[in-house]
Amino acid sequence: MTTVDIDPALIAAAVEWARQDPDDGDRAVLEAEIAAAQAGDGAAVASLASRFAGPLEFGTAGLRAEEGPGPGRMNRVVVRRTAAGLATYLLQRLTQMVPGQSAGAPADPAVDATAGTAAGQESCPPRVVVGYDARRGSKTFALDSAAVFAAAGLDTILLPSELPTPVLAFAVRHLDADAGVMVTASHNPPADNGYKVYLGGRMTDDAGRGAQITAPSDRDIAGCIDHGAPVDSIPLAADGWTVADRGIAASYRLAACRVLDPERTGHRRLNVVYTPLHGVGGAVLPDLFEDAGFERPYTVPEQAEPDPAFPTVAFPNPEEPGAMDLALAAARDRGADLVIANDPDADRLALAVPDPAAEVGESGAADGWRMLTGDEVGVLLGSHLMAGLRPAGAVVGNSVVSSRLLSRVAAERDVPHETTLTGFKWIARVPGLGFGYEEALGYCVAPEMVRDKDGMTAALVAAELAAELADQGKTLLDALDEIALHFGVVATGQLSVRVADLALLDSMMSRLRLAPPATLAGRDVVETVDLTQGYRDLPGTDALMYTTADDSRVVVRPSGTEPKLKCYLEVVRPVEAATQLPGVRAEASAALAELSASIGAALGQA
């Protein structure tokens, strides 16, 4: 019989965790695993070692991990410790503030100590709003957070039910909260959960009010979290928080309808198929469309209700193969004009449109339908909104890993454009932002309402555009053709290299830095940029960018949330006439595949 070495300290840590874990289910899982490990089960030993390898790292994405017991998982102990740390951070920051000053600004000794933004405002406790989605532990984590915040003396507001992330982001601004917490793992696998943190009110400046945290706030909050605090040492209130009125969703919808242009008087009769992918978007989007004057969308029945098991999809992300099959089949059967999908927390948007030339997938569900890429939707929405943004002097923006096409459209229309680091925490902070997007299906069409990506307001604007084009006898594909004829055919894609060992990400990035490719897809590399040194107005970030002689581009960076190295690919091909579009698009698609193979070879993946 093989002997399995067991670290006594590991067993002791697991036993102590089980002793104090307030969750009966997690405690039972851990006790069974301890017993199995002590009996020589190697798999149990490995699982315990993973759970107790170290605490979850709190960063700009907050927390995100598989649910389960142990410091390396999402559970009630980790959540209570994190909530206590956030409460400490908020209280300390407000204590340090000069009256009349937001925490996002440096202290100014010249400010009159008697000044204030409003009578008594500085003496008010921090206000925090807590929201949650429909994942298994989300409501419990939210309730635990509310109990910790209330016990710490925070003015705590709990959203009344399972609601989308954009509703929480809206509530931070709408309720003038100093912070917001959203319990969600967005489009991660079913076993995961997460903890997003937003700052608002007195805790940040105007650009960041209602946006997700960035450095140094993430580090400061992390520094307030005591990973060793006994769970029974963290005070919990039995009550004392306020449950927001159920009208908060109606307030969101009322504000969302204002994103539509009142001067656009075209009809709003669209045959829309919608899927929330077993998430919480169905609690808001169908009513939102009805409020806005559109016909209520047909919601895919098999995916209409929240279900943390996500039973009809292998992966709850509309970008993943097969996730949209039911919606596309319904659209084909119903002769729909448009398919709209949200990810499970409804902060992302995916669109599909009728296209007789679309290839048929293995299931046949996509027959005559095509999914639009995030970059295609981004340029469509941005172009549509620019007429209203230009008179207001508003800015459009997108992340550096997204297509450059929006910047070229903006330049021609004399609308300012900004390129940001990856992530909506950066896009949302663009001064004067009117529209922002990134290629991973994230769009911000109403930054004064939701300073984050919002898949529901974006869906509303997409429907407005589709209806307006229908009035002209056109489609979203016709709009893309017009953009291509003016700016060239742009094809974008992504190569992801998943690793088992995170150290491999550093080694692959080092490989590229030590031996940068001289050619990609048979074209000379004419510009190599190491973004750790900054790029134009961007601060430094761990990424590399290559531009070739034919204006193709590759950006390589480690993922911030997954064990992946991501390569973002863009190919541009000129086109002179509409009759050339099919051939040029086929050429661009082939060039994109060649570019992907070429950068893969440079990474040693050939």
Coordinates of C-alpha atoms in Angstrom, one line a residue:
M1 CA 0.0 0.0 0.0
T2 CA 1.3 3.4 -1.0
T3 CA 2.0 5.7 2.0
V4 CA 0.7 9.3 1.5
D5 CA 2.7 12.0 3.4
I6 CA 0.5 14.4 5.2
D7 CA 1.7 17.6 6.7
P8 CA 0.4 17.8 10.3
A9 CA 0.1 21.5 10.0
L10 CA -2.2 21.1 7.0
I11 CA -4.5 18.8 9.0
A12 CA -4.4 21.1 12.0
A13 CA -5.4 24.1 9.8
A14 CA -8.2 22.1 8.3
V15 CA -9.5 20.9 11.6
E16 CA -9.5 24.4 13.0
W17 CA -11.3 25.8 9.9
A18 CA -14.0 23.1 10.3
R19 CA -14.4 23.9 14.0
Q20 CA -15.2 27.6 13.2
D21 CA -16.9 27.3 9.8
P22 CA -20.5 28.6 10.2
D23 CA -21.7 26.8 7.1
D24 CA -23.0 23.2 7.8
G25 CA -22.5 22.1 4.2
D26 CA -18.9 23.4 3.9
R27 CA -18.0 22.0 7.4
A28 CA -19.3 18.5 6.4
V29 CA -17.3 18.6 3.1
L30 CA -14.1 19.5 5.0
E31 CA -14.6 17.0 7.8
A32 CA -15.1 14.2 5.2
E33 CA -12.0 15.3 3.3
I34 CA -9.9 15.4 6.5
A35 CA -11.0 11.9 7.3
A36 CA -10.2 10.7 3.8
A37 CA -6.8 12.3 3.9
Q38 CA -5.9 10.8 7.3
A39 CA -6.9 7.4 5.8
G40 CA -4.3 7.8 3.1
D41 CA -6.5 9.2 0.2
G42 CA -4.0 11.1 -2.0
A43 CA -6.7 13.0 -3.8
A44 CA -8.1 14.3 -0.5
V45 CA -4.6 15.4 0.6
A46 CA -4.1 17.2 -2.7
S47 CA -7.5 18.9 -2.3
L48 CA -6.8 20.0 1.2
A49 CA -3.4 21.4 0.1
S50 CA -5.1 23.4 -2.6
R51 CA -7.7 24.8 -0.2
F52 CA -5.1 25.9 2.3
A53 CA -2.3 26.9 -0.1
G54 CA -3.0 30.5 0.9
P55 CA -5.8 33.1 1.2
L56 CA -7.6 34.4 -1.9
E57 CA -5.9 37.5 -3.1
F58 CA -8.1 40.6 -3.0
G59 CA -7.4 42.8 -6.0
T60 CA -9.0 45.0 -8.6
A61 CA -11.4 42.1 -9.5
G62 CA -12.2 41.7 -5.8
L63 CA -12.4 38.0 -5.1
R64 CA -13.3 35.2 -7.4
A65 CA -12.9 31.4 -6.9
E66 CA -14.7 28.1 -6.5
E67 CA -17.1 27.9 -3.6
G68 CA -16.1 25.6 -0.8
P69 CA -14.3 25.5 2.6
G70 CA -10.7 26.8 3.1
P71 CA -8.9 30.2 2.7
G72 CA -8.4 29.6 -1.0
R73 CA -12.1 29.3 -1.8
M74 CA -15.2 31.4 -1.6
N75 CA -17.1 30.8 1.6
R76 CA -18.7 32.5 4.6
V77 CA -15.5 32.8 6.6
V78 CA -13.6 34.4 3.7
V79 CA -16.6 36.7 3.0
R80 CA -17.0 37.8 6.6
R81 CA -13.3 38.6 6.9
T82 CA -13.4 40.5 3.6
A83 CA -16.5 42.4 4.6
A84 CA -14.8 43.3 8.0
G85 CA -11.7 44.5 6.1
L86 CA -13.8 46.6 3.7
A87 CA -15.7 48.2 6.7
T88 CA -12.4 49.0 8.4
Y89 CA -11.1 50.6 5.2
L90 CA -14.2 52.8 4.7
L91 CA -14.2 53.9 8.3
Q92 CA -10.5 54.7 8.3
R93 CA -10.7 56.6 5.1
L94 CA -13.5 58.8 6.2
T95 CA -11.8 59.4 9.5
Q96 CA -8.7 60.6 7.6
M97 CA -10.7 63.0 5.3
V98 CA -10.6 66.7 5.6
P99 CA -14.2 68.0 5.8
G100 CA -15.6 68.8 2.3
Q101 CA -13.1 66.5 0.6
S102 CA -13.7 63.2 -1.2
A103 CA -11.4 60.3 -0.3
G104 CA -10.3 60.1 -3.9
A105 CA -8.4 63.4 -3.6
P106 CA -5.2 64.1 -1.6
A107 CA -5.5 65.9 1.7
D108 CA -5.1 69.7 1.3
P109 CA -4.0 71.5 4.5
A110 CA -5.4 74.7 3.0
V111 CA -9.0 73.4 3.1
D112 CA -11.0 75.2 5.9
A113 CA -11.7 72.6 8.6
T114 CA -15.2 74.0 9.0
A115 CA -16.1 73.5 5.3
G116 CA -18.4 70.6 4.2
T117 CA -20.2 69.4 1.2
A118 CA -23.5 69.2 3.1
A119 CA -24.5 69.8 6.6
G120 CA -23.3 66.9 8.8
Q121 CA -22.3 64.8 5.8
E122 CA -18.8 64.1 7.0
S123 CA -20.1 62.8 10.4
C124 CA -22.4 60.4 8.6
P125 CA -21.2 56.7 8.6
P126 CA -20.2 55.2 5.3
R127 CA -23.2 54.0 3.2
V128 CA -22.7 50.7 1.5
V129 CA -25.1 48.9 -0.9
V130 CA -25.0 45.1 -1.2
G131 CA -26.3 43.1 -4.2
Y132 CA -26.2 39.5 -5.2
D133 CA -27.0 37.2 -8.2
A134 CA -28.5 33.7 -8.2
R135 CA -25.4 31.6 -7.7
R136 CA -25.6 29.0 -4.9
G137 CA -24.0 31.0 -2.1
S138 CA -24.7 34.5 -3.3
K139 CA -27.6 35.4 -1.1
T140 CA -26.0 34.0 2.0
F141 CA -22.7 35.8 1.3
A142 CA -24.7 39.0 0.8
L143 CA -26.6 38.6 4.1
D144 CA -23.3 37.9 5.9
S145 CA -21.8 41.0 4.4
A146 CA -24.8 43.1 5.5
A147 CA -24.6 41.7 9.0
V148 CA -20.9 42.6 9.3
F149 CA -21.3 46.1 7.8
A150 CA -24.3 46.9 10.1
A151 CA -22.4 45.6 13.2
A152 CA -19.5 47.9 12.2
G153 CA -21.8 50.9 12.2
L154 CA -22.2 51.3 8.4
D155 CA -25.4 52.5 6.8
T156 CA -26.1 49.3 5.0
I157 CA -28.6 48.8 2.2
L158 CA -29.3 45.3 0.8
L159 CA -30.9 44.9 -2.6
P160 CA -34.3 43.2 -2.3
S161 CA -33.7 40.2 -4.5
E162 CA -31.4 38.5 -7.0
L163 CA -30.6 41.3 -9.4
P164 CA -28.1 42.1 -12.2
T165 CA -24.7 43.6 -11.5
P166 CA -25.6 46.8 -13.4
V167 CA -28.5 47.4 -11.0
L168 CA -26.0 47.3 -8.1
A169 CA -23.6 49.7 -10.0
F170 CA -26.6 52.0 -10.6
A171 CA -27.6 51.8 -7.0
V172 CA -24.2 53.0 -5.8
R173 CA -24.7 56.3 -7.7
H174 CA -28.5 56.5 -7.3
L175 CA -28.4 56.0 -3.5
D176 CA -25.2 58.1 -3.1
A177 CA -23.5 55.2 -1.5
D178 CA -19.8 55.3 -0.5
A179 CA -19.3 51.7 -1.6
G180 CA -21.0 48.8 -3.2
V181 CA -20.6 45.1 -3.1
M182 CA -21.9 42.7 -5.7
V183 CA -21.7 39.0 -5.0
T184 CA -21.3 37.3 -8.4
A185 CA -18.9 35.3 -10.4
S186 CA -20.3 36.8 -13.7
H187 CA -19.8 34.2 -16.5
N188 CA -17.5 31.9 -14.6
P189 CA -18.2 28.2 -14.2
P190 CA -21.1 27.1 -12.0
A191 CA -18.9 26.1 -9.1
D192 CA -17.5 29.7 -8.7
N193 CA -18.5 32.8 -6.9
G194 CA -17.0 36.2 -6.4
Y195 CA -17.1 39.6 -4.6
K196 CA -16.9 42.8 -6.6
V197 CA -16.3 46.1 -4.9
Y198 CA -17.3 49.5 -6.1
L199 CA -16.5 52.9 -4.6
G200 CA -18.7 56.0 -4.7
G201 CA -19.9 59.0 -2.7
R202 CA -17.1 60.4 -0.5
M203 CA -14.6 57.6 -1.2
T204 CA -13.5 58.6 -4.7
D205 CA -13.5 61.4 -7.3
D206 CA -16.1 62.1 -9.9
A207 CA -14.5 59.9 -12.5
G208 CA -14.5 56.9 -10.2
R209 CA -17.9 57.4 -8.5
G210 CA -19.7 54.1 -8.9
A211 CA -16.9 52.3 -10.7
Q212 CA -15.0 49.2 -9.7
I213 CA -12.0 49.7 -7.5
T214 CA -8.5 50.3 -8.9
A215 CA -5.1 50.6 -7.4
P216 CA -4.3 51.8 -4.7
S217 CA -7.7 51.2 -3.3
D218 CA -7.5 47.5 -3.9
R219 CA -4.2 47.2 -2.0
D220 CA -5.5 49.4 0.8
I221 CA -8.6 47.3 1.2
A222 CA -6.5 44.1 1.1
G223 CA -4.3 45.5 3.8
C224 CA -7.3 45.8 6.1
I225 CA -8.4 42.2 5.7
D226 CA -7.3 40.0 8.6
H227 CA -7.0 36.5 7.0
G228 CA -6.4 34.9 10.4
A229 CA -9.3 36.5 12.3
P230 CA -11.4 33.9 14.1
V231 CA -14.8 34.0 12.5
D232 CA -16.5 34.3 15.9
S233 CA -14.4 37.5 16.6
I234 CA -16.1 39.3 13.7
P235 CA -19.2 41.1 15.1
L236 CA -22.5 40.3 13.3
A237 CA -25.7 42.3 13.6
A238 CA -29.0 40.4 13.7
D239 CA -30.6 43.3 12.0
G240 CA -29.9 47.0 11.4
W241 CA -29.6 47.0 7.7
T242 CA -32.2 48.3 5.3
V243 CA -33.7 46.2 2.5
A244 CA -34.1 48.5 -0.5
D245 CA -37.5 48.9 -1.9
R246 CA -38.4 46.6 -4.8
G247 CA -38.8 49.7 -6.8
I248 CA -35.0 50.0 -7.2
A249 CA -35.3 47.8 -10.4
A250 CA -38.1 50.2 -11.7
S251 CA -35.8 53.2 -11.0
Y252 CA -33.0 51.5 -13.0
R253 CA -35.4 50.9 -15.9
L254 CA -36.7 54.5 -15.8
A255 CA -33.1 55.8 -16.0
A256 CA -32.2 53.2 -18.6
C257 CA -35.0 54.3 -21.0
R258 CA -33.3 57.8 -21.1
V259 CA -30.4 56.3 -23.1
L260 CA -32.7 56.2 -26.1
D261 CA -32.7 59.3 -28.3
P262 CA -36.0 61.1 -28.1
E263 CA -35.3 62.6 -31.5
R264 CA -35.3 59.2 -33.1
T265 CA -38.9 58.7 -33.9
G266 CA -38.7 55.4 -35.8
H267 CA -40.9 52.4 -34.9
R268 CA -39.8 50.0 -32.2
R269 CA -41.4 46.9 -33.5
L270 CA -38.7 44.2 -33.4
N271 CA -39.1 40.5 -33.1
V272 CA -36.5 39.8 -30.5
V273 CA -35.4 36.5 -28.9
Y274 CA -33.7 36.9 -25.5
T275 CA -31.8 34.6 -23.2
P276 CA -30.4 35.4 -19.8
L277 CA -28.5 32.1 -19.8
H278 CA -30.0 31.0 -16.5
G279 CA -29.0 34.3 -14.9
V280 CA -30.7 37.3 -13.4
G281 CA -31.1 39.4 -16.5
G282 CA -34.6 38.1 -17.0
A283 CA -35.7 39.9 -13.9
V284 CA -35.1 43.3 -15.7
L285 CA -34.6 43.2 -19.4
P286 CA -38.0 42.1 -20.7
D287 CA -39.7 44.7 -18.6
L288 CA -37.1 47.3 -19.7
F289 CA -37.9 46.7 -23.4
E290 CA -41.6 47.0 -22.7
D291 CA -41.1 50.2 -20.8
A292 CA -39.1 51.6 -23.7
G293 CA -41.9 50.9 -26.2
F294 CA -40.5 47.7 -27.8
E295 CA -42.5 44.5 -28.0
R296 CA -41.6 42.3 -25.1
P297 CA -38.9 39.9 -26.2
Y298 CA -39.5 36.2 -26.4
T299 CA -37.4 34.7 -23.6
V300 CA -36.0 31.2 -24.3
P301 CA -38.0 29.2 -21.8
E302 CA -35.3 26.6 -21.0
Q303 CA -33.0 29.4 -19.9
A304 CA -35.5 31.9 -18.5
E305 CA -35.3 31.2 -14.8
P306 CA -32.2 31.7 -12.6
D307 CA -30.5 28.3 -12.1
P308 CA -27.0 28.1 -10.5
A309 CA -26.4 24.7 -12.1
F310 CA -26.7 26.3 -15.6
P311 CA -28.1 23.0 -16.9
T312 CA -28.4 23.7 -20.6
V313 CA -24.9 25.1 -21.2
A314 CA -21.4 23.7 -20.8
F315 CA -20.1 27.1 -19.8
P316 CA -22.4 30.1 -18.9
N317 CA -20.8 32.6 -21.3
P318 CA -22.5 33.6 -24.6
E319 CA -19.1 33.5 -26.3
E320 CA -18.6 29.8 -25.6
P321 CA -19.5 27.2 -28.2
G322 CA -23.1 25.9 -27.8
A323 CA -24.2 28.5 -25.2
M324 CA -26.4 30.2 -27.8
D325 CA -27.8 27.1 -29.5
L326 CA -31.2 27.3 -27.9
A327 CA -31.6 31.0 -28.6
L328 CA -30.5 30.7 -32.2
A329 CA -32.9 27.7 -32.8
A330 CA -35.8 29.8 -31.3
A331 CA -34.8 32.7 -33.5
R332 CA -34.8 30.6 -36.6
D333 CA -38.2 29.1 -35.8
R334 CA -39.8 32.4 -34.9
G335 CA -38.3 34.4 -37.8
A336 CA -36.8 36.8 -35.3
D337 CA -35.0 40.1 -36.2
L338 CA -32.4 39.9 -33.5
V339 CA -31.1 37.6 -30.7
I340 CA -30.0 39.2 -27.5
A341 CA -28.1 37.4 -24.8
N342 CA -26.8 38.5 -21.4
D343 CA -24.2 36.6 -19.3
P344 CA -25.6 35.4 -15.9
D345 CA -25.1 38.7 -14.1
A346 CA -26.2 40.7 -17.2
D347 CA -23.2 43.1 -17.4
R348 CA -22.3 41.7 -20.8
L349 CA -24.2 41.6 -24.1
A350 CA -24.1 39.3 -27.1
L351 CA -26.0 39.8 -30.3
A352 CA -26.8 37.5 -33.2
V353 CA -28.4 38.6 -36.5
P354 CA -30.0 36.8 -39.5
D355 CA -27.3 36.0 -42.1
P356 CA -28.2 33.6 -45.0
A357 CA -24.5 33.1 -45.6
A358 CA -23.8 32.0 -42.0
E359 CA -22.2 28.6 -41.6
V360 CA -24.2 25.8 -40.0
G361 CA -22.7 24.5 -36.8
E362 CA -22.7 20.8 -35.7
S363 CA -26.1 21.3 -34.0
G364 CA -27.6 23.1 -37.0
A365 CA -29.0 25.8 -34.6
A366 CA -27.0 28.6 -36.2
D367 CA -28.4 28.0 -39.7
G368 CA -28.9 31.4 -41.2
W369 CA -27.7 33.3 -38.1
R370 CA -24.4 34.8 -37.1
M371 CA -23.0 36.0 -33.8
L372 CA -21.5 39.4 -33.9
T373 CA -18.1 39.9 -32.3
G374 CA -17.6 42.2 -29.4
D375 CA -15.6 44.6 -31.6
E376 CA -18.4 44.6 -34.2
V377 CA -21.0 45.5 -31.6
G378 CA -18.7 48.1 -30.1
V379 CA -18.2 50.0 -33.3
L380 CA -22.0 49.7 -34.2
L381 CA -23.1 51.2 -30.8
G382 CA -20.3 53.8 -30.8
S383 CA -21.1 54.9 -34.3
H384 CA -24.8 55.1 -33.5
L385 CA -24.2 57.2 -30.4
M386 CA -21.6 59.6 -31.9
A387 CA -24.1 62.0 -33.4
G388 CA -25.4 62.8 -29.9
L389 CA -22.0 62.8 -28.2
R390 CA -20.2 65.3 -30.5
P391 CA -22.3 68.3 -29.5
A392 CA -21.9 67.5 -25.8
G393 CA -18.1 67.2 -26.2
A394 CA -18.2 63.7 -24.9
V395 CA -15.5 61.1 -25.4
V396 CA -15.6 57.5 -26.7
G397 CA -13.1 54.9 -25.5
N398 CA -12.1 51.3 -25.6
S399 CA -9.4 49.1 -24.1
V400 CA -6.0 48.6 -25.8
V401 CA -6.8 45.0 -26.6
S402 CA -10.0 46.0 -28.5
S403 CA -10.0 46.9 -32.2
R404 CA -8.6 50.3 -33.3
L405 CA -11.6 50.8 -35.6
L406 CA -13.7 52.9 -33.2
S407 CA -10.8 55.4 -32.9
R408 CA -10.8 55.8 -36.7
V409 CA -14.5 56.3 -36.9
A410 CA -14.3 58.8 -34.0
A411 CA -11.4 60.7 -35.7
E412 CA -13.4 61.2 -38.9
R413 CA -16.5 62.4 -37.0
D414 CA -14.4 64.7 -34.8
V415 CA -15.3 62.9 -31.6
P416 CA -12.4 62.6 -29.0
H417 CA -11.3 59.0 -28.4
E418 CA -9.3 57.5 -25.6
T419 CA -7.5 54.1 -25.4
T420 CA -7.3 52.6 -21.9
L421 CA -5.8 49.6 -20.1
T422 CA -7.8 46.4 -20.2
G423 CA -10.9 46.3 -17.9
F424 CA -13.9 48.5 -17.3
K425 CA -12.5 49.9 -14.1
W426 CA -10.3 51.9 -16.5
I427 CA -12.7 52.6 -19.3
A428 CA -15.3 54.0 -16.8
R429 CA -12.8 56.5 -15.6
V430 CA -12.2 58.2 -18.9
P431 CA -12.9 61.9 -18.3
G432 CA -16.1 63.0 -20.2
L433 CA -16.9 59.5 -21.2
G434 CA -20.0 59.1 -23.4
F435 CA -19.5 55.6 -24.6
G436 CA -16.9 52.9 -23.9
Y437 CA -16.4 49.2 -24.7
E438 CA -14.1 46.3 -24.7
E439 CA -14.0 43.3 -27.0
A440 CA -15.1 40.9 -24.3
L441 CA -18.8 41.9 -24.8
G442 CA -18.7 44.8 -22.4
Y443 CA -20.4 48.1 -23.3
C444 CA -21.1 51.3 -21.3
V445 CA -23.7 53.4 -23.1
A446 CA -24.8 55.5 -20.1
P447 CA -21.9 56.3 -17.8
E448 CA -23.8 58.9 -15.8
M449 CA -26.2 56.1 -14.9
V450 CA -24.0 53.0 -14.6
R451 CA -20.2 53.6 -14.6
D452 CA -19.5 50.1 -15.6
K453 CA -20.4 47.7 -18.4
D454 CA -24.1 47.1 -18.7
G455 CA -25.5 44.5 -21.0
M456 CA -29.1 45.7 -20.6
T457 CA -28.8 49.4 -21.5
A458 CA -26.5 48.3 -24.3
A459 CA -29.2 45.9 -25.5
L460 CA -31.7 48.7 -25.6
V461 CA -29.4 50.9 -27.7
A462 CA -28.7 48.0 -30.0
A463 CA -32.5 47.5 -30.5
E464 CA -32.9 51.2 -31.2
L465 CA -30.3 51.0 -33.9
A466 CA -31.7 47.8 -35.4
A467 CA -35.2 49.4 -35.5
E468 CA -33.9 52.6 -37.1
L469 CA -32.1 50.6 -39.7
A470 CA -35.2 48.5 -40.4
D471 CA -37.1 51.8 -41.1
Q472 CA -34.5 52.3 -43.9
G473 CA -34.7 48.8 -45.2
K474 CA -31.3 47.9 -43.7
T475 CA -29.9 45.6 -41.1
L476 CA -27.0 45.6 -38.7
L477 CA -24.9 43.7 -41.2
D478 CA -25.6 46.5 -43.8
A479 CA -24.3 49.0 -41.2
L480 CA -21.2 46.9 -40.8
D481 CA -20.7 46.8 -44.6
E482 CA -20.9 50.6 -44.8
I483 CA -18.3 51.0 -42.1
A484 CA -16.1 48.5 -43.9
L485 CA -16.4 50.3 -47.2
H486 CA -15.2 53.5 -45.5
F487 CA -12.5 52.2 -43.1
G488 CA -11.6 48.8 -44.5
V489 CA -12.5 45.2 -43.5
V490 CA -11.4 44.6 -39.9
A491 CA -11.2 41.1 -38.5
T492 CA -10.5 40.4 -34.9
G493 CA -10.0 37.3 -32.9
Q494 CA -8.2 35.8 -29.9
L495 CA -5.8 33.0 -29.1
S496 CA -5.8 31.8 -25.5
V497 CA -3.1 29.6 -24.1
R498 CA -4.3 27.9 -20.9
V499 CA -1.6 26.8 -18.4
A500 CA -1.7 24.6 -15.3
D501 CA 1.2 26.4 -13.7
L502 CA 0.9 30.2 -13.4
A503 CA 4.7 30.5 -13.6
L504 CA 4.4 29.5 -17.2
L505 CA 2.8 32.8 -18.0
D506 CA 5.9 34.7 -16.9
S507 CA 8.1 32.3 -18.8
M508 CA 6.1 32.8 -22.0
M509 CA 6.2 36.6 -21.6
S510 CA 9.9 36.4 -21.0
R511 CA 10.4 34.3 -24.1
L512 CA 8.8 37.0 -26.2
R513 CA 10.7 39.7 -24.6
L514 CA 14.1 37.9 -25.1
A515 CA 13.3 36.8 -28.6
P516 CA 10.6 39.1 -30.1
P517 CA 9.2 37.9 -33.5
A518 CA 10.7 39.7 -36.5
T519 CA 7.8 38.6 -38.7
L520 CA 4.2 37.5 -38.1
A521 CA 2.1 35.8 -40.7
G522 CA 4.9 36.4 -43.2
R523 CA 4.9 40.2 -42.6
D524 CA 7.7 42.2 -41.1
V525 CA 7.0 43.5 -37.6
V526 CA 7.5 47.2 -37.9
E527 CA 6.7 48.2 -34.3
T528 CA 7.2 46.3 -31.0
V529 CA 6.0 47.9 -27.8
D530 CA 6.6 46.6 -24.3
L531 CA 3.6 48.1 -22.4
T532 CA 5.4 47.7 -19.0
Q533 CA 7.1 50.9 -20.0
G534 CA 3.8 52.6 -20.7
Y535 CA 2.5 53.5 -24.1
R536 CA 1.4 57.0 -25.2
D537 CA -0.8 58.1 -22.3
L538 CA -1.2 54.6 -20.8
P539 CA 0.4 53.6 -17.5
G540 CA 2.6 50.5 -17.5
T541 CA 1.0 47.1 -17.7
D542 CA 2.3 43.6 -18.4
A543 CA 1.6 43.3 -22.1
L544 CA 3.4 43.3 -25.5
M545 CA 2.2 44.7 -28.8
Y546 CA 3.3 44.0 -32.3
T547 CA 2.3 45.8 -35.5
T548 CA 3.2 44.4 -38.9
A549 CA 3.8 46.1 -42.2
D550 CA 0.2 45.4 -43.4
D551 CA -1.2 47.1 -40.2
S552 CA -2.1 43.8 -38.5
R553 CA -1.7 43.9 -34.8
V554 CA -1.2 41.4 -31.9
V555 CA -1.4 42.3 -28.2
V556 CA -0.2 39.6 -25.7
R557 CA -1.0 39.7 -22.0
P558 CA -1.6 37.4 -19.1
S559 CA -5.3 37.2 -18.1
G560 CA -6.2 39.0 -14.9
T561 CA -8.8 36.4 -13.8
E562 CA -7.9 33.0 -15.4
P563 CA -4.7 30.9 -15.8
K564 CA -4.3 32.0 -19.5
L565 CA -2.1 33.9 -21.8
K566 CA -4.3 35.9 -24.1
C567 CA -3.3 37.1 -27.6
Y568 CA -5.6 39.7 -29.2
L569 CA -5.5 39.7 -33.0
E570 CA -6.5 42.3 -35.5
V571 CA -6.2 42.3 -39.3
V572 CA -7.1 45.2 -41.6
R573 CA -7.7 44.9 -45.3
P574 CA -8.7 47.7 -47.7
V575 CA -11.8 47.3 -49.9
E576 CA -13.0 49.5 -52.7
A577 CA -16.5 48.3 -53.7
A578 CA -19.4 46.4 -52.1
T579 CA -18.9 43.5 -54.5
Q580 CA -15.5 42.9 -53.1
L581 CA -16.6 42.6 -49.5
P582 CA -17.2 38.8 -49.5
G583 CA -13.8 38.1 -51.0
V584 CA -12.0 40.6 -48.8
R585 CA -13.7 39.2 -45.6
A586 CA -12.6 35.7 -46.6
E587 CA -9.1 37.0 -47.1
A588 CA -9.1 38.8 -43.8
S589 CA -10.4 35.7 -42.0
A590 CA -7.6 33.6 -43.5
A591 CA -5.0 36.2 -42.6
L592 CA -6.4 36.2 -39.0
A593 CA -5.9 32.4 -38.8
E594 CA -2.4 32.7 -40.1
L595 CA -1.6 35.5 -37.6
S596 CA -2.9 33.3 -34.8
A597 CA -0.7 30.3 -35.9
S598 CA 2.3 32.6 -36.2
I599 CA 2.0 34.2 -32.7
G600 CA 1.3 30.7 -31.3
A601 CA 4.6 29.5 -32.8
A602 CA 6.4 32.4 -31.3
L603 CA 5.1 31.3 -27.9
G604 CA 6.3 27.7 -28.5
Q605 CA 2.8 26.4 -29.1
A606 CA 3.3 25.1 -32.6

